[in-house]
mmCIF file of C-alpha atoms and ligand atoms in Angstrom:
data_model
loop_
_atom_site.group_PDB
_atom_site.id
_atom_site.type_symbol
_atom_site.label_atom_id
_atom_site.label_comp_id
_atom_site.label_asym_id
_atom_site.label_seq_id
_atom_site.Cartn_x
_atom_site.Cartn_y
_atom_site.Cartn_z
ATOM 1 C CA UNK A 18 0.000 0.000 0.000
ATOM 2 C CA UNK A 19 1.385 3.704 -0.856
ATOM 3 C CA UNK A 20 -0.495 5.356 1.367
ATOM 4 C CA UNK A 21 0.478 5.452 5.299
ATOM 5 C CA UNK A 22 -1.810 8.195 6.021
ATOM 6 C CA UNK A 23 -4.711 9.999 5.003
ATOM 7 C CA UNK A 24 -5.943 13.923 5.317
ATOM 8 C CA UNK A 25 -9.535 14.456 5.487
ATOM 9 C CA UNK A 26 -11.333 18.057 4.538
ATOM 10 C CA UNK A 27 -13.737 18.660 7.087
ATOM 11 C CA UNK A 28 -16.258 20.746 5.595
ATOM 12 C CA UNK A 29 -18.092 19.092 2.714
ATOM 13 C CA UNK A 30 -16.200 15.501 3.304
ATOM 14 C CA UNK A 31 -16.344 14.491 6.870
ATOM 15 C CA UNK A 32 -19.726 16.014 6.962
ATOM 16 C CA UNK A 33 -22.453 18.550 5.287
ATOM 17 C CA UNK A 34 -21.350 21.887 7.174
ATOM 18 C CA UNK A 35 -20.442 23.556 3.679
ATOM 19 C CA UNK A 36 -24.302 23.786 3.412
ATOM 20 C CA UNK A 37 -24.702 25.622 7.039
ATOM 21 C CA UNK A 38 -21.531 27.965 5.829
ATOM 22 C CA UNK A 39 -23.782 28.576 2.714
ATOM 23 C CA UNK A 40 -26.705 29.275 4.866
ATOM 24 C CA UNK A 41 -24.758 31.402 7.134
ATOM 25 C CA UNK A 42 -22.995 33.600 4.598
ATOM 26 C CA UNK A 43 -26.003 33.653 2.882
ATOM 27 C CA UNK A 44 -28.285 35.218 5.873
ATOM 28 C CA UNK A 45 -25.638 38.081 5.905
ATOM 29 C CA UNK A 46 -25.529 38.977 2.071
ATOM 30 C CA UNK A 47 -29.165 39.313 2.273
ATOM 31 C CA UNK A 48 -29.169 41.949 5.463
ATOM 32 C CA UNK A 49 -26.220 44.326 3.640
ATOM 33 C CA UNK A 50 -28.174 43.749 0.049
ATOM 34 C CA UNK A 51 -25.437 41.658 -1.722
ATOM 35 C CA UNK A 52 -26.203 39.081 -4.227
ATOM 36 C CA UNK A 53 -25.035 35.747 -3.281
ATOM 37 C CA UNK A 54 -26.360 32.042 -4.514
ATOM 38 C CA UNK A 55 -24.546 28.316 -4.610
ATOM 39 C CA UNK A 56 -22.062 29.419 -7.166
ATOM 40 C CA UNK A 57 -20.748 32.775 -5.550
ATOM 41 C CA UNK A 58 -20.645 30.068 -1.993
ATOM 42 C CA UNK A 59 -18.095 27.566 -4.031
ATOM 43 C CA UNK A 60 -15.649 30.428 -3.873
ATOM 44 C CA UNK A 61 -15.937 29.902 -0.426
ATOM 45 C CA UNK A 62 -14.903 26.443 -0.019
ATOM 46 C CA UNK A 63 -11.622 26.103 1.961
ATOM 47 C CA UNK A 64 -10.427 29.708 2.165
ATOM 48 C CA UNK A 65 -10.715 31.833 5.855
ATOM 49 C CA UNK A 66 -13.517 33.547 7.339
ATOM 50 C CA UNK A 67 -12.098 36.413 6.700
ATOM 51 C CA UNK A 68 -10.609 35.913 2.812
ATOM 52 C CA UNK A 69 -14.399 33.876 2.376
ATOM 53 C CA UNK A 70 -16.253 37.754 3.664
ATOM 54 C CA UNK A 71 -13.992 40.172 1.335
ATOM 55 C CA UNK A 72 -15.095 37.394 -1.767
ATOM 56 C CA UNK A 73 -18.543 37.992 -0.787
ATOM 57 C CA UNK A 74 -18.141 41.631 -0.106
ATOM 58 C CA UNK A 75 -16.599 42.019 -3.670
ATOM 59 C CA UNK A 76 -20.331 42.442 -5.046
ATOM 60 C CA UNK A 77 -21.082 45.466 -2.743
ATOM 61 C CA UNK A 78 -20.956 48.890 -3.687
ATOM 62 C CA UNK A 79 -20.140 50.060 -0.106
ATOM 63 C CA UNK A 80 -16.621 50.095 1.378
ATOM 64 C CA UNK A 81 -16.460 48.361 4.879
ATOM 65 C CA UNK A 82 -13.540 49.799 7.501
ATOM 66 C CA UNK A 83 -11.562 46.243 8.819
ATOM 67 C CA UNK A 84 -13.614 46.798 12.181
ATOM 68 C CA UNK A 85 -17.041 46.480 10.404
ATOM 69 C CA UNK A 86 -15.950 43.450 8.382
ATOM 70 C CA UNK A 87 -14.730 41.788 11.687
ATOM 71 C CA UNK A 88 -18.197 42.133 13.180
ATOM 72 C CA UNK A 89 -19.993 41.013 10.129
ATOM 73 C CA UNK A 90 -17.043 37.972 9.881
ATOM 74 C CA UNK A 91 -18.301 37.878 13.793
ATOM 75 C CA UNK A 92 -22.350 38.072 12.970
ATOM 76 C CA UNK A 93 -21.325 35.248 9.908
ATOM 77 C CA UNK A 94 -20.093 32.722 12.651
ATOM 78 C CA UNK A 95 -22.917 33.711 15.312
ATOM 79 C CA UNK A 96 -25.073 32.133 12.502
ATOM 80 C CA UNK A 97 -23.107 29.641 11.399
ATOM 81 C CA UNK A 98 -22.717 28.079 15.222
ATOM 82 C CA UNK A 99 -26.146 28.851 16.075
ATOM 83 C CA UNK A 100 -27.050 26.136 12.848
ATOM 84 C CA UNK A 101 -23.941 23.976 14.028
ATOM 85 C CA UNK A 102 -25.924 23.447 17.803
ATOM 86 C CA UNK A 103 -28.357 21.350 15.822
ATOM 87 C CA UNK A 104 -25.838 18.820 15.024
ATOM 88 C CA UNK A 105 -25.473 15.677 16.447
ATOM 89 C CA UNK A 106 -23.917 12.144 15.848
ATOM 90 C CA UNK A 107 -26.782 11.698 13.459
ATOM 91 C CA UNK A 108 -25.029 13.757 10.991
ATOM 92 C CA UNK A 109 -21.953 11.787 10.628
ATOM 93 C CA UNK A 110 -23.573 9.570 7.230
ATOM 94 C CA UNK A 111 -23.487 5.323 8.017
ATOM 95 C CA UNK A 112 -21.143 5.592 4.671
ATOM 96 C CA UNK A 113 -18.464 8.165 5.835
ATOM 97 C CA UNK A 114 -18.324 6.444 9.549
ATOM 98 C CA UNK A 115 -17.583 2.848 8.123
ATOM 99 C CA UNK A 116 -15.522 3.638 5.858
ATOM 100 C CA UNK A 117 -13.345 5.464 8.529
ATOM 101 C CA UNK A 118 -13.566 2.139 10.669
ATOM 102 C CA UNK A 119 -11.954 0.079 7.222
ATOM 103 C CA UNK A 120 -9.376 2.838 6.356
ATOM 104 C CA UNK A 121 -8.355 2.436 9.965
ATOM 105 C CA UNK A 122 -8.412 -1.213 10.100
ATOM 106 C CA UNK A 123 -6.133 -1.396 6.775
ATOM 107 C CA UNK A 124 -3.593 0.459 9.438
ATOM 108 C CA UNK A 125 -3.734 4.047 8.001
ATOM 109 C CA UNK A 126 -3.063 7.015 10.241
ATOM 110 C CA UNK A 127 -6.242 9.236 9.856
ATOM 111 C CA UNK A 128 -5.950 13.056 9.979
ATOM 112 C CA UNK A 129 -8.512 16.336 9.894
ATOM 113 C CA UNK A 130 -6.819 19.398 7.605
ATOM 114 C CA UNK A 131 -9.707 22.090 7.898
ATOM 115 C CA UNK A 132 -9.075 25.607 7.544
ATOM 116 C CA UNK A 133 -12.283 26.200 10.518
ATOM 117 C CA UNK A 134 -11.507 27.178 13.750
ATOM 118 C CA UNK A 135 -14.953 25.568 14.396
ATOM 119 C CA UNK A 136 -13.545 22.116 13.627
ATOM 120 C CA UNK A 137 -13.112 20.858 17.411
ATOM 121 C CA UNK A 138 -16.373 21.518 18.036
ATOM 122 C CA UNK A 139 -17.834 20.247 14.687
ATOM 123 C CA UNK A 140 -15.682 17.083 15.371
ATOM 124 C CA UNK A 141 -17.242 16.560 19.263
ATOM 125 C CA UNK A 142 -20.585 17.194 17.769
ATOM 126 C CA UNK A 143 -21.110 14.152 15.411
ATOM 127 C CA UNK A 144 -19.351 12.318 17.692
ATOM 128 C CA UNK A 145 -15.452 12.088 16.293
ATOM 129 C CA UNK A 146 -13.599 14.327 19.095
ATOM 130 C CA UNK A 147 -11.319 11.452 20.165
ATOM 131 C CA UNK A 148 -11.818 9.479 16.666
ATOM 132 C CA UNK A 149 -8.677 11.026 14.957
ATOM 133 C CA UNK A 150 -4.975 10.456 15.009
ATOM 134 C CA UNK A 151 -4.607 14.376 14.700
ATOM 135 C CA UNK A 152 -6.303 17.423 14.202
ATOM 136 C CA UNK A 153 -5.068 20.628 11.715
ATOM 137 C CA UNK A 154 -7.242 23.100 11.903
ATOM 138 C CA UNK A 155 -7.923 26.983 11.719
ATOM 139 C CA UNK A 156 -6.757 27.130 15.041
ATOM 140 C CA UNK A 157 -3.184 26.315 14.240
ATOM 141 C CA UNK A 158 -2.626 28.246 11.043
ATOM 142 C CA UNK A 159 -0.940 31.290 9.923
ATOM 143 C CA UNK A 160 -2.099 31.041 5.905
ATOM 144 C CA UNK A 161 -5.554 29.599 5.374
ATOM 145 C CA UNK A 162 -5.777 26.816 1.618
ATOM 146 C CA UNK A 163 -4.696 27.137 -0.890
ATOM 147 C CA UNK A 164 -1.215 27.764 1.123
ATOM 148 C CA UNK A 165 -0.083 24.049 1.852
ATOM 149 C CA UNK A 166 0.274 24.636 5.886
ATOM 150 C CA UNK A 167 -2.974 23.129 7.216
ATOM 151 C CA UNK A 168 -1.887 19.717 5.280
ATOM 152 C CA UNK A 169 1.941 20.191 5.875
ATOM 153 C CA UNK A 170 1.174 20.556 9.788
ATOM 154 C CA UNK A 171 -1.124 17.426 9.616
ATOM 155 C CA UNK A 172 1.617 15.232 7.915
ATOM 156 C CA UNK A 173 3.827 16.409 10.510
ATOM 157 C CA UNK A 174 1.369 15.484 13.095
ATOM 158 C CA UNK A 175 1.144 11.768 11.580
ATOM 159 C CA UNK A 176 4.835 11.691 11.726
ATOM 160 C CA UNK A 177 5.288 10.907 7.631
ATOM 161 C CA UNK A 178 6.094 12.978 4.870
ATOM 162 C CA UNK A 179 3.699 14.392 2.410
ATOM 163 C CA UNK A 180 4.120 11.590 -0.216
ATOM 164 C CA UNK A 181 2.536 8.769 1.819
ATOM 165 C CA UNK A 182 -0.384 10.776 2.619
ATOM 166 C CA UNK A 183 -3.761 10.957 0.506
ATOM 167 C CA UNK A 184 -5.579 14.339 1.121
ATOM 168 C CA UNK A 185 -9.033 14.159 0.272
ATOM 169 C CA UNK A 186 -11.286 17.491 -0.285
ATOM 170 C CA UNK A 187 -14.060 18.663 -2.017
ATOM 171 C CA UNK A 188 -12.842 22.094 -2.883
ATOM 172 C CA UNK A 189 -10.642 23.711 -5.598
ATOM 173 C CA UNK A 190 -8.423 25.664 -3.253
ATOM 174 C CA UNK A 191 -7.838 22.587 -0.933
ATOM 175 C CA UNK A 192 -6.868 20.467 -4.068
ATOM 176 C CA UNK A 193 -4.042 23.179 -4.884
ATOM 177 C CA UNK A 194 -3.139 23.270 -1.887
ATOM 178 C CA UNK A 195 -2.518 19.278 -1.555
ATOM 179 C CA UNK A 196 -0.901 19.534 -4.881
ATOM 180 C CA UNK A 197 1.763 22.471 -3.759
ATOM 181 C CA UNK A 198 2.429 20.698 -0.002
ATOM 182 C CA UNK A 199 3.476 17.240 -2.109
ATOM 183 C CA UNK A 200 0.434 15.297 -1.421
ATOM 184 C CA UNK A 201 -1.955 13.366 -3.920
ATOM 185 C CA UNK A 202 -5.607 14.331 -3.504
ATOM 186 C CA UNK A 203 -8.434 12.947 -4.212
ATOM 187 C CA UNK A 204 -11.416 15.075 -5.217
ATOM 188 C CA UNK A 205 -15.204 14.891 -4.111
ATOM 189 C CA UNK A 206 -17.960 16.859 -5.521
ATOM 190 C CA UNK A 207 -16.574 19.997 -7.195
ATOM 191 C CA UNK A 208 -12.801 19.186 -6.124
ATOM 192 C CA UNK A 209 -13.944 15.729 -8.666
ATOM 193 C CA UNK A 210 -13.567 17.620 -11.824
ATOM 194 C CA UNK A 211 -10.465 19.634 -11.036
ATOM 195 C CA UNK A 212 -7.561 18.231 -13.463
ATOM 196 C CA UNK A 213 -5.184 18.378 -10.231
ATOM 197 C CA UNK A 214 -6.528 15.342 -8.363
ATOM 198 C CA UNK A 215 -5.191 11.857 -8.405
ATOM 199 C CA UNK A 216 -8.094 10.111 -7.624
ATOM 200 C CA UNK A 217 -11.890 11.411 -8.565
ATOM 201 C CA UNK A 218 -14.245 10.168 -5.837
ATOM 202 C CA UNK A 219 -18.159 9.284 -7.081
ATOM 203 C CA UNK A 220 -18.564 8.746 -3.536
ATOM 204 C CA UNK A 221 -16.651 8.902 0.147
ATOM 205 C CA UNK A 222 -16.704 4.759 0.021
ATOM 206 C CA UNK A 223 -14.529 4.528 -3.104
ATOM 207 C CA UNK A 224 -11.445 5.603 -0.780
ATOM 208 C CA UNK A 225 -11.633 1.605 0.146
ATOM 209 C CA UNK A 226 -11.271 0.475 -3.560
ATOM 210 C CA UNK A 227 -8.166 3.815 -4.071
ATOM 211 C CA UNK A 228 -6.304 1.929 -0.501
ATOM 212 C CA UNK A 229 -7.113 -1.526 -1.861
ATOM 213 C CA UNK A 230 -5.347 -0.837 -5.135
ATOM 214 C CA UNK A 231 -2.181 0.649 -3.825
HETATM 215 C C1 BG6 B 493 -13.417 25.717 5.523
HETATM 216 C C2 BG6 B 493 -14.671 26.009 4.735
HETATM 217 O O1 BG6 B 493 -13.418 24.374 5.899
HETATM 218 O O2 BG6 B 493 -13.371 26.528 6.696
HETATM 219 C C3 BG6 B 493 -14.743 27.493 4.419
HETATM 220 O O3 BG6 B 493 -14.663 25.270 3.525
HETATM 221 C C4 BG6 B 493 -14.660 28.301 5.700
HETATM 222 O O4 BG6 B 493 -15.936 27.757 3.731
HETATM 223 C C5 BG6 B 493 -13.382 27.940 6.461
HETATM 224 O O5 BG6 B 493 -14.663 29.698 5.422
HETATM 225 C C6 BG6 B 493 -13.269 28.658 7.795
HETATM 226 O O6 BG6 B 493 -14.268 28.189 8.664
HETATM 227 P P1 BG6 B 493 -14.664 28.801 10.072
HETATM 228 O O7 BG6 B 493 -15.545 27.742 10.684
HETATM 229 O O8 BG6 B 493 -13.396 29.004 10.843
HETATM 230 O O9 BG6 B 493 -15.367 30.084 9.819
HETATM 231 MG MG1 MG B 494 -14.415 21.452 2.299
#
């Protein structure tokens, strides 16, 4: 097998939050009148708060001082947790769970690389707070995807270098990101058509068959 480790996204891969950060961001594009729909919200995937709020603030006509935009990055995540307390273990899928139990069982290190600072909690709320071998998260890093850290730190974490590691994501900024730390990456969803992937995921089960066939 090539792989020793692998890297998991949170948002989007480990679990459906992307769709509560779409939610969220889009609650406070309506309030300051900005246009904002699924396709302006897959800019979003994977970059910071703060780098996700000046993308959406791009469409305004108004010119926000830093101290308003950290209030409405503020407002963005009083939303976004307030949708998060509805989570539970119920919203880890049967498919993603199992298929963390056979990756495991094959003898792979398993690792979170999420640019959210809400990962912990995300993590403790569907019932994976203790599941991981390490956590790299928004907590720990200076430059958000598609800078390489989050992933680099990870690796690091595992104790193996970047080429024995699979990252998996579903967004374009974590699959460059992957790409420029050394890793291969397989895609999900959107992160499925980019050209920079290894491996394009129909589904999270298929990362059995990708282990199997190293
Ligand atoms: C990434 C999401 O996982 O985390 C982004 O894909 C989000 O959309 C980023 O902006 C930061 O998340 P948080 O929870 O710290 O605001
Ligand atoms: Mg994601």
């Amino acid at each position: 097998m090539q792989y020793k480790g692998i890297i998991f996204d949170l948002d989007g891969v480990i679990c459906s939050t992307d769709q509560y950060h779409f939610e969220a961001w889009k609650a406070l594009a309506d309030e300051l009148g900005i246009p904002f729909d699924t396709r302006d919200n897959d800019h979003l995937r994977g970059v910071s708060r703060m780098e996700s709020l000046n993308i959406v603030l791009e469409k305004s006509k108004t010119q926000y001082s830093q101290s308003e935009k950290e209030y409405m990055a503020e407002e963005k995540n009083r939303i976004y947790r307030r949708l998060l307390c509805q989570m539970g273990p119920q919203d880890l899928s049967e498919e993603v769970r199992t298929t963390l139990d056979t990756l495991r069982a094959k003898g792979l290190k398993l690792a979170i690389g999420s640019s959210s600072k809400n990962a912990p909690f995300i993590l403790e709320r569907i019932g994976l707070g203790t599941y991981f071998d390490a956590i790299s998260d928004g907590n720990g890093i200076t430059h958000s995807k598609p800078d390489p850290e989050v992933f680099l730190k990870a690796a690091n974490m595992l104790g193996l270098r970047p080429e024995l590691c699979l990252v998996v994501e579903d967004a374009h900024a974590g699959v460059e990101a992957a790409r420029a730390g050394g890793f291969n990456c397989a895609g999900l969803g959107a992160a499925a058509e980019d050209a920079r992937t290894t491996w394009k995921l129909k589904t999270f089960a298929d990362l059995r068959d990708i282990c199997e066939a190293e």
